[in-house]
């Protein structure tokens, strides 16, 4: 009877010590103060129990601390039981570094090529994705990128990073955040890394331990003879695996990482995907026997020549420098790596061939007809002595030569060549934006204080997606992607200016479109606009010098205790802005409030220290003589929607700004039932020390101004 094994929890026999820290090894997991309510508590506890993460002597696990590249590589090498090494000297190391053992092993797994600086480098999430994908050999040659459309922050990723993300998403290691982002440029924490690791492979077993159903990926070590097994989740054979034999095995994915053997025997087995990597450098033959079938055979980072025979439908070559002989009839060959050589025996044939845009310096020798050939990438060479039914030629410096012929050739590049005769040639060269129409419109003169708007109007004969940049003084100030096509379109740049006495009034903006054709040609189209900025007079700048403003602004009420006087007298906006910035006031929030006693105003600023800008100004009434509002610097504290009520009055809402006192912003005086105003005095010192405000104004303060906002009374 066939035993069903469904890939569940994987015990890493790993002890991982973070150096340069004081650690504790004896505490139980429950004693650490920062993990009980952490989102990854189950993964953290498992990692702690299995020795992957250890705690610190201050009784914390620091699960949200960034993890370094050396720490990640140490975990991966121990998880895979890496055996081989590459000498430290070849990695730029002296051999005395604490992580030299890790570096030598990681290089043997093709995870790194340079060992310098590993302990200091904090990984980005994209770096971690690449390392995990390479360690588990999950990278696909030509992945479907449709799942990436669900995320909003992946535009700037390289193709290998995108492929790594797609591979991890496919096999369960990567899910992303609730706001549809993956944050690839952000750091990855200790908790996030071990969580991803457990999602990919939560179990580690020997073959004899496969006695119960599993619900996740499994790492298998040592002697690997699998018989009568069904795996519905990934199986990873680690670096110690040897004597690899599969009899009557059905699996969705098997990854071979063995460094002890290059051979694997398959008999009456059905594998959806088999990935070969590692190897001991010897030549080997993959030849499914009996009723065996491999739907997709992937050759990754593997050592040794390989011959492919038997029932294999699709061959992917993702590793570099592979030498492969095809001795069977393949439906499809896809190459994404670098420097591989593919030859066919008399029994070998390939119906469809694709060299991806990331492939380079590969060579294929063909003697039989090919239905479809997609030749992309760089410096790939195909020698064909048979008929190619359809050819799609892209990339640069690729070459199709030999004694064969092509029936229909679609040419997308001018930088690659076809030396074979073609019955029909379809020129689909990407002309890019060579005929784009581009013009900028901007005012010749910009009046003082106005916002500058510059509009780019664009048209191109063919629809192309381009990078658009606005550049001022050699610096890119705005960048986005836009589609330019036969219909006229526009994009704008908006700029506000901070006026200074000796500023450059000749403002110039460069707009440029950037596009890379399918054969790698980089194209640029640009236009320039110049606007003259009107500036204030010398007398103006003298009147608004820092010294003049500081002397002009005073405290103490200066009016005649009437509302009309208050409405006519106030500092202008520029004086207020210069004053608060010259005084170098700061706030814990993005708001700052200045209560001006002299002019009975509440001035609300937005920004930060040294960069405050006036956003609101309210007419108020401060403390009357004898109950003056005290001058000082305070912070917004508690607030009450129902305000204060006595048997004589009600004011609401109330927003306190001097804790330990009764000072607050509040409304004018209402009757106790809050039905009518009994004292509407405002615009001059009239209160018992609080700041009396109009209803709409104080409600704005109540709803908008955050706690801890700085309040200056002066």
PDB file of N, CA and C in Angstrom, residues 170-239:
ATOM      1  N   UNK A 170       5.574  31.423  -4.997  1.00  0.00           N
ATOM      2  CA  UNK A 170       5.025  30.173  -5.522  1.00  0.00           C
ATOM      3  C   UNK A 170       5.114  29.044  -4.507  1.00  0.00           C
ATOM      4  N   UNK A 171       6.238  28.990  -3.768  1.00  0.00           N
ATOM      5  CA  UNK A 171       6.448  27.868  -2.862  1.00  0.00           C
ATOM      6  C   UNK A 171       6.216  28.224  -1.406  1.00  0.00           C
ATOM      7  N   UNK A 172       5.500  29.333  -1.140  1.00  0.00           N
ATOM      8  CA  UNK A 172       4.973  29.573   0.192  1.00  0.00           C
ATOM      9  C   UNK A 172       5.813  30.389   1.139  1.00  0.00           C
ATOM     10  N   UNK A 173       6.949  30.914   0.697  1.00  0.00           N
ATOM     11  CA  UNK A 173       7.802  31.627   1.631  1.00  0.00           C
ATOM     12  C   UNK A 173       7.525  33.103   1.753  1.00  0.00           C
ATOM     13  N   UNK A 174       6.761  33.677   0.851  1.00  0.00           N
ATOM     14  CA  UNK A 174       6.603  35.126   0.798  1.00  0.00           C
ATOM     15  C   UNK A 174       5.147  35.490   0.574  1.00  0.00           C
ATOM     16  N   UNK A 175       4.644  36.401   1.422  1.00  0.00           N
ATOM     17  CA  UNK A 175       3.241  36.795   1.325  1.00  0.00           C
ATOM     18  C   UNK A 175       3.047  38.299   1.166  1.00  0.00           C
ATOM     19  N   UNK A 176       3.932  39.115   1.739  1.00  0.00           N
ATOM     20  CA  UNK A 176       3.782  40.561   1.635  1.00  0.00           C
ATOM     21  C   UNK A 176       2.927  41.128   2.752  1.00  0.00           C
ATOM     22  N   UNK A 177       2.753  42.458   2.701  1.00  0.00           N
ATOM     23  CA  UNK A 177       2.019  43.178   3.735  1.00  0.00           C
ATOM     24  C   UNK A 177       0.579  43.444   3.303  1.00  0.00           C
ATOM     25  N   UNK A 178      -0.247  43.817   4.281  1.00  0.00           N
ATOM     26  CA  UNK A 178      -1.669  44.009   4.007  1.00  0.00           C
ATOM     27  C   UNK A 178      -1.937  45.179   3.071  1.00  0.00           C
ATOM     28  N   UNK A 179      -1.001  46.141   2.994  1.00  0.00           N
ATOM     29  CA  UNK A 179      -1.209  47.306   2.120  1.00  0.00           C
ATOM     30  C   UNK A 179      -0.659  47.074   0.718  1.00  0.00           C
ATOM     31  N   UNK A 180      -0.518  45.813   0.322  1.00  0.00           N
ATOM     32  CA  UNK A 180      -0.083  45.426  -1.027  1.00  0.00           C
ATOM     33  C   UNK A 180       1.335  45.905  -1.334  1.00  0.00           C
ATOM     34  N   UNK A 181       2.233  45.797  -0.358  1.00  0.00           N
ATOM     35  CA  UNK A 181       3.639  46.105  -0.573  1.00  0.00           C
ATOM     36  C   UNK A 181       4.493  44.946  -0.100  1.00  0.00           C
ATOM     37  N   UNK A 182       5.715  44.901  -0.621  1.00  0.00           N
ATOM     38  CA  UNK A 182       6.711  43.923  -0.174  1.00  0.00           C
ATOM     39  C   UNK A 182       7.904  44.618   0.488  1.00  0.00           C
ATOM     40  N   UNK A 183       7.983  45.947   0.335  1.00  0.00           N
ATOM     41  CA  UNK A 183       9.060  46.759   0.927  1.00  0.00           C
ATOM     42  C   UNK A 183      10.428  46.148   0.645  1.00  0.00           C
ATOM     43  N   UNK A 184      10.764  45.934  -0.636  1.00  0.00           N
ATOM     44  CA  UNK A 184      12.009  45.230  -0.976  1.00  0.00           C
ATOM     45  C   UNK A 184      13.272  45.960  -0.532  1.00  0.00           C
ATOM     46  N   UNK A 185      13.217  47.288  -0.429  1.00  0.00           N
ATOM     47  CA  UNK A 185      14.408  48.031  -0.038  1.00  0.00           C
ATOM     48  C   UNK A 185      14.535  48.183   1.478  1.00  0.00           C
ATOM     49  N   UNK A 186      13.527  47.798   2.218  1.00  0.00           N
ATOM     50  CA  UNK A 186      13.595  47.870   3.668  1.00  0.00           C
ATOM     51  C   UNK A 186      14.441  46.745   4.236  1.00  0.00           C
ATOM     52  N   UNK A 187      14.850  46.883   5.484  1.00  0.00           N
ATOM     53  CA  UNK A 187      15.626  45.819   6.130  1.00  0.00           C
ATOM     54  C   UNK A 187      14.692  44.671   6.517  1.00  0.00           C
ATOM     55  N   UNK A 188      15.275  43.510   6.750  1.00  0.00           N
ATOM     56  CA  UNK A 188      14.490  42.353   7.174  1.00  0.00           C
ATOM     57  C   UNK A 188      14.900  42.006   8.599  1.00  0.00           C
ATOM     58  N   UNK A 189      13.930  41.763   9.439  1.00  0.00           N
ATOM     59  CA  UNK A 189      14.192  41.527  10.856  1.00  0.00           C
ATOM     60  C   UNK A 189      14.458  40.048  11.130  1.00  0.00           C
ATOM     61  N   UNK A 190      14.930  39.793  12.345  1.00  0.00           N
ATOM     62  CA  UNK A 190      15.152  38.414  12.781  1.00  0.00           C
ATOM     63  C   UNK A 190      13.862  37.601  12.688  1.00  0.00           C
ATOM     64  N   UNK A 191      12.760  38.202  13.156  1.00  0.00           N
ATOM     65  CA  UNK A 191      11.473  37.500  13.145  1.00  0.00           C
ATOM     66  C   UNK A 191      10.993  37.228  11.727  1.00  0.00           C
ATOM     67  N   UNK A 192      11.139  38.205  10.839  1.00  0.00           N
ATOM     68  CA  UNK A 192      10.668  38.028   9.471  1.00  0.00           C
ATOM     69  C   UNK A 192      11.453  36.935   8.754  1.00  0.00           C
ATOM     70  N   UNK A 193      12.774  36.894   8.991  1.00  0.00           N
ATOM     71  CA  UNK A 193      13.578  35.902   8.277  1.00  0.00           C
ATOM     72  C   UNK A 193      13.237  34.475   8.705  1.00  0.00           C
ATOM     73  N   UNK A 194      13.172  34.230  10.013  1.00  0.00           N
ATOM     74  CA  UNK A 194      12.882  32.848  10.437  1.00  0.00           C
ATOM     75  C   UNK A 194      11.459  32.452  10.046  1.00  0.00           C
ATOM     76  N   UNK A 195      10.542  33.419  10.008  1.00  0.00           N
ATOM     77  CA  UNK A 195       9.181  33.109   9.572  1.00  0.00           C
ATOM     78  C   UNK A 195       9.169  32.654   8.121  1.00  0.00           C
ATOM     79  N   UNK A 196       9.898  33.369   7.251  1.00  0.00           N
ATOM     80  CA  UNK A 196       9.976  32.966   5.848  1.00  0.00           C
ATOM     81  C   UNK A 196      10.632  31.596   5.706  1.00  0.00           C
ATOM     82  N   UNK A 197      11.676  31.356   6.484  1.00  0.00           N
ATOM     83  CA  UNK A 197      12.370  30.078   6.433  1.00  0.00           C
ATOM     84  C   UNK A 197      11.430  28.925   6.770  1.00  0.00           C
ATOM     85  N   UNK A 198      10.627  29.104   7.814  1.00  0.00           N
ATOM     86  CA  UNK A 198       9.701  28.047   8.220  1.00  0.00           C
ATOM     87  C   UNK A 198       8.540  27.883   7.240  1.00  0.00           C
ATOM     88  N   UNK A 199       8.185  28.944   6.540  1.00  0.00           N
ATOM     89  CA  UNK A 199       7.137  28.797   5.525  1.00  0.00           C
ATOM     90  C   UNK A 199       7.628  27.954   4.354  1.00  0.00           C
ATOM     91  N   UNK A 200       8.901  28.092   4.000  1.00  0.00           N
ATOM     92  CA  UNK A 200       9.446  27.313   2.891  1.00  0.00           C
ATOM     93  C   UNK A 200       9.621  25.854   3.281  1.00  0.00           C
ATOM     94  N   UNK A 201      10.247  25.620   4.436  1.00  0.00           N
ATOM     95  CA  UNK A 201      10.552  24.242   4.841  1.00  0.00           C
ATOM     96  C   UNK A 201      10.428  24.094   6.350  1.00  0.00           C
ATOM     97  N   UNK A 202       9.248  23.804   6.849  1.00  0.00           N
ATOM     98  CA  UNK A 202       9.068  23.698   8.299  1.00  0.00           C
ATOM     99  C   UNK A 202       9.574  22.397   8.916  1.00  0.00           C
ATOM    100  N   UNK A 203      10.067  21.436   8.108  1.00  0.00           N
ATOM    101  CA  UNK A 203      10.494  20.145   8.647  1.00  0.00           C
ATOM    102  C   UNK A 203      11.883  19.761   8.169  1.00  0.00           C
ATOM    103  N   UNK A 204      12.587  19.000   9.015  1.00  0.00           N
ATOM    104  CA  UNK A 204      13.833  18.354   8.640  1.00  0.00           C
ATOM    105  C   UNK A 204      13.765  16.895   9.105  1.00  0.00           C
ATOM    106  N   UNK A 205      14.013  15.979   8.176  1.00  0.00           N
ATOM    107  CA  UNK A 205      13.847  14.547   8.487  1.00  0.00           C
ATOM    108  C   UNK A 205      14.936  13.727   7.793  1.00  0.00           C
ATOM    109  N   UNK A 206      15.110  12.519   8.278  1.00  0.00           N
ATOM    110  CA  UNK A 206      15.771  11.489   7.488  1.00  0.00           C
ATOM    111  C   UNK A 206      14.663  10.641   6.880  1.00  0.00           C
ATOM    112  N   UNK A 207      15.012   9.790   5.921  1.00  0.00           N
ATOM    113  CA  UNK A 207      13.991   8.971   5.264  1.00  0.00           C
ATOM    114  C   UNK A 207      13.264   8.090   6.272  1.00  0.00           C
ATOM    115  N   UNK A 208      13.978   7.554   7.246  1.00  0.00           N
ATOM    116  CA  UNK A 208      13.360   6.657   8.229  1.00  0.00           C
ATOM    117  C   UNK A 208      12.359   7.382   9.125  1.00  0.00           C
ATOM    118  N   UNK A 209      12.466   8.704   9.190  1.00  0.00           N
ATOM    119  CA  UNK A 209      11.558   9.488  10.037  1.00  0.00           C
ATOM    120  C   UNK A 209      10.299   9.922   9.310  1.00  0.00           C
ATOM    121  N   UNK A 210      10.158   9.565   8.051  1.00  0.00           N
ATOM    122  CA  UNK A 210       8.963   9.924   7.291  1.00  0.00           C
ATOM    123  C   UNK A 210       7.849   8.929   7.606  1.00  0.00           C
ATOM    124  N   UNK A 211       7.334   9.031   8.831  1.00  0.00           N
ATOM    125  CA  UNK A 211       6.359   8.044   9.309  1.00  0.00           C
ATOM    126  C   UNK A 211       4.978   8.623   9.509  1.00  0.00           C
ATOM    127  N   UNK A 212       4.818   9.926   9.302  1.00  0.00           N
ATOM    128  CA  UNK A 212       3.512  10.549   9.526  1.00  0.00           C
ATOM    129  C   UNK A 212       3.276  11.615   8.475  1.00  0.00           C
ATOM    130  N   UNK A 213       2.016  11.960   8.242  1.00  0.00           N
ATOM    131  CA  UNK A 213       1.710  12.985   7.236  1.00  0.00           C
ATOM    132  C   UNK A 213       2.334  14.330   7.615  1.00  0.00           C
ATOM    133  N   UNK A 214       2.822  15.042   6.604  1.00  0.00           N
ATOM    134  CA  UNK A 214       3.418  16.360   6.784  1.00  0.00           C
ATOM    135  C   UNK A 214       2.592  17.393   6.026  1.00  0.00           C
ATOM    136  N   UNK A 215       2.578  18.626   6.543  1.00  0.00           N
ATOM    137  CA  UNK A 215       1.773  19.658   5.880  1.00  0.00           C
ATOM    138  C   UNK A 215       2.626  20.833   5.417  1.00  0.00           C
ATOM    139  N   UNK A 216       3.874  20.578   5.055  1.00  0.00           N
ATOM    140  CA  UNK A 216       4.754  21.627   4.560  1.00  0.00           C
ATOM    141  C   UNK A 216       6.017  21.019   3.984  1.00  0.00           C
ATOM    142  N   UNK A 217       6.885  21.869   3.436  1.00  0.00           N
ATOM    143  CA  UNK A 217       8.116  21.405   2.829  1.00  0.00           C
ATOM    144  C   UNK A 217       9.010  20.692   3.822  1.00  0.00           C
ATOM    145  N   UNK A 218       9.800  19.720   3.328  1.00  0.00           N
ATOM    146  CA  UNK A 218      10.646  18.912   4.207  1.00  0.00           C
ATOM    147  C   UNK A 218      12.056  18.844   3.641  1.00  0.00           C
ATOM    148  N   UNK A 219      13.057  19.010   4.519  1.00  0.00           N
ATOM    149  CA  UNK A 219      14.458  18.821   4.177  1.00  0.00           C
ATOM    150  C   UNK A 219      14.874  17.412   4.591  1.00  0.00           C
ATOM    151  N   UNK A 220      15.455  16.665   3.658  1.00  0.00           N
ATOM    152  CA  UNK A 220      15.856  15.280   3.927  1.00  0.00           C
ATOM    153  C   UNK A 220      17.371  15.174   3.806  1.00  0.00           C
ATOM    154  N   UNK A 221      17.993  14.477   4.748  1.00  0.00           N
ATOM    155  CA  UNK A 221      19.449  14.342   4.769  1.00  0.00           C
ATOM    156  C   UNK A 221      19.858  12.876   4.695  1.00  0.00           C
ATOM    157  N   UNK A 222      21.178  12.652   4.515  1.00  0.00           N
ATOM    158  CA  UNK A 222      21.804  11.331   4.547  1.00  0.00           C
ATOM    159  C   UNK A 222      21.327  10.429   3.398  1.00  0.00           C
ATOM    160  N   UNK A 223      21.158   9.144   3.659  1.00  0.00           N
ATOM    161  CA  UNK A 223      20.783   8.177   2.630  1.00  0.00           C
ATOM    162  C   UNK A 223      19.346   8.439   2.170  1.00  0.00           C
ATOM    163  N   UNK A 224      19.165   8.590   0.857  1.00  0.00           N
ATOM    164  CA  UNK A 224      17.836   8.938   0.353  1.00  0.00           C
ATOM    165  C   UNK A 224      17.366   7.875  -0.636  1.00  0.00           C
ATOM    166  N   UNK A 225      16.658   6.911  -0.106  1.00  0.00           N
ATOM    167  CA  UNK A 225      15.968   5.931  -0.948  1.00  0.00           C
ATOM    168  C   UNK A 225      14.488   6.053  -0.630  1.00  0.00           C
ATOM    169  N   UNK A 226      13.750   6.674  -1.550  1.00  0.00           N
ATOM    170  CA  UNK A 226      12.320   6.893  -1.357  1.00  0.00           C
ATOM    171  C   UNK A 226      11.551   5.897  -2.209  1.00  0.00           C
ATOM    172  N   UNK A 227      10.568   5.274  -1.580  1.00  0.00           N
ATOM    173  CA  UNK A 227       9.803   4.254  -2.283  1.00  0.00           C
ATOM    174  C   UNK A 227       8.339   4.356  -1.887  1.00  0.00           C
ATOM    175  N   UNK A 228       7.465   4.336  -2.903  1.00  0.00           N
ATOM    176  CA  UNK A 228       6.017   4.365  -2.673  1.00  0.00           C
ATOM    177  C   UNK A 228       5.600   5.588  -1.846  1.00  0.00           C
ATOM    178  N   UNK A 229       6.076   6.762  -2.263  1.00  0.00           N
ATOM    179  CA  UNK A 229       5.766   7.998  -1.551  1.00  0.00           C
ATOM    180  C   UNK A 229       5.005   8.954  -2.463  1.00  0.00           C
ATOM    181  N   UNK A 230       4.123   9.735  -1.839  1.00  0.00           N
ATOM    182  CA  UNK A 230       3.439  10.817  -2.549  1.00  0.00           C
ATOM    183  C   UNK A 230       3.662  12.094  -1.756  1.00  0.00           C
ATOM    184  N   UNK A 231       4.298  13.067  -2.367  1.00  0.00           N
ATOM    185  CA  UNK A 231       4.558  14.352  -1.722  1.00  0.00           C
ATOM    186  C   UNK A 231       3.767  15.433  -2.459  1.00  0.00           C
ATOM    187  N   UNK A 232       2.918  16.142  -1.718  1.00  0.00           N
ATOM    188  CA  UNK A 232       2.167  17.228  -2.334  1.00  0.00           C
ATOM    189  C   UNK A 232       2.772  18.594  -2.035  1.00  0.00           C
ATOM    190  N   UNK A 233       3.854  18.628  -1.255  1.00  0.00           N
ATOM    191  CA  UNK A 233       4.593  19.853  -0.980  1.00  0.00           C
ATOM    192  C   UNK A 233       6.068  19.590  -1.231  1.00  0.00           C
ATOM    193  N   UNK A 234       6.886  20.651  -1.300  1.00  0.00           N
ATOM    194  CA  UNK A 234       8.272  20.490  -1.735  1.00  0.00           C
ATOM    195  C   UNK A 234       9.106  19.559  -0.863  1.00  0.00           C
ATOM    196  N   UNK A 235      10.040  18.876  -1.520  1.00  0.00           N
ATOM    197  CA  UNK A 235      11.034  18.025  -0.861  1.00  0.00           C
ATOM    198  C   UNK A 235      12.411  18.577  -1.231  1.00  0.00           C
ATOM    199  N   UNK A 236      13.232  18.848  -0.212  1.00  0.00           N
ATOM    200  CA  UNK A 236      14.571  19.377  -0.426  1.00  0.00           C
ATOM    201  C   UNK A 236      15.596  18.371   0.103  1.00  0.00           C
ATOM    202  N   UNK A 237      16.470  17.871  -0.746  1.00  0.00           N
ATOM    203  CA  UNK A 237      17.521  16.950  -0.342  1.00  0.00           C
ATOM    204  C   UNK A 237      18.767  17.770  -0.058  1.00  0.00           C
ATOM    205  N   UNK A 238      19.236  17.758   1.205  1.00  0.00           N
ATOM    206  CA  UNK A 238      20.304  18.678   1.599  1.00  0.00           C
ATOM    207  C   UNK A 238      21.668  18.225   1.097  1.00  0.00           C
ATOM    208  N   UNK A 239      22.723  18.943   1.506  1.00  0.00           N
ATOM    209  CA  UNK A 239      24.055  18.715   0.953  1.00  0.00           C
ATOM    210  C   UNK A 239      24.646  17.367   1.335  1.00  0.00           C
TER     211      UNK A 239
END
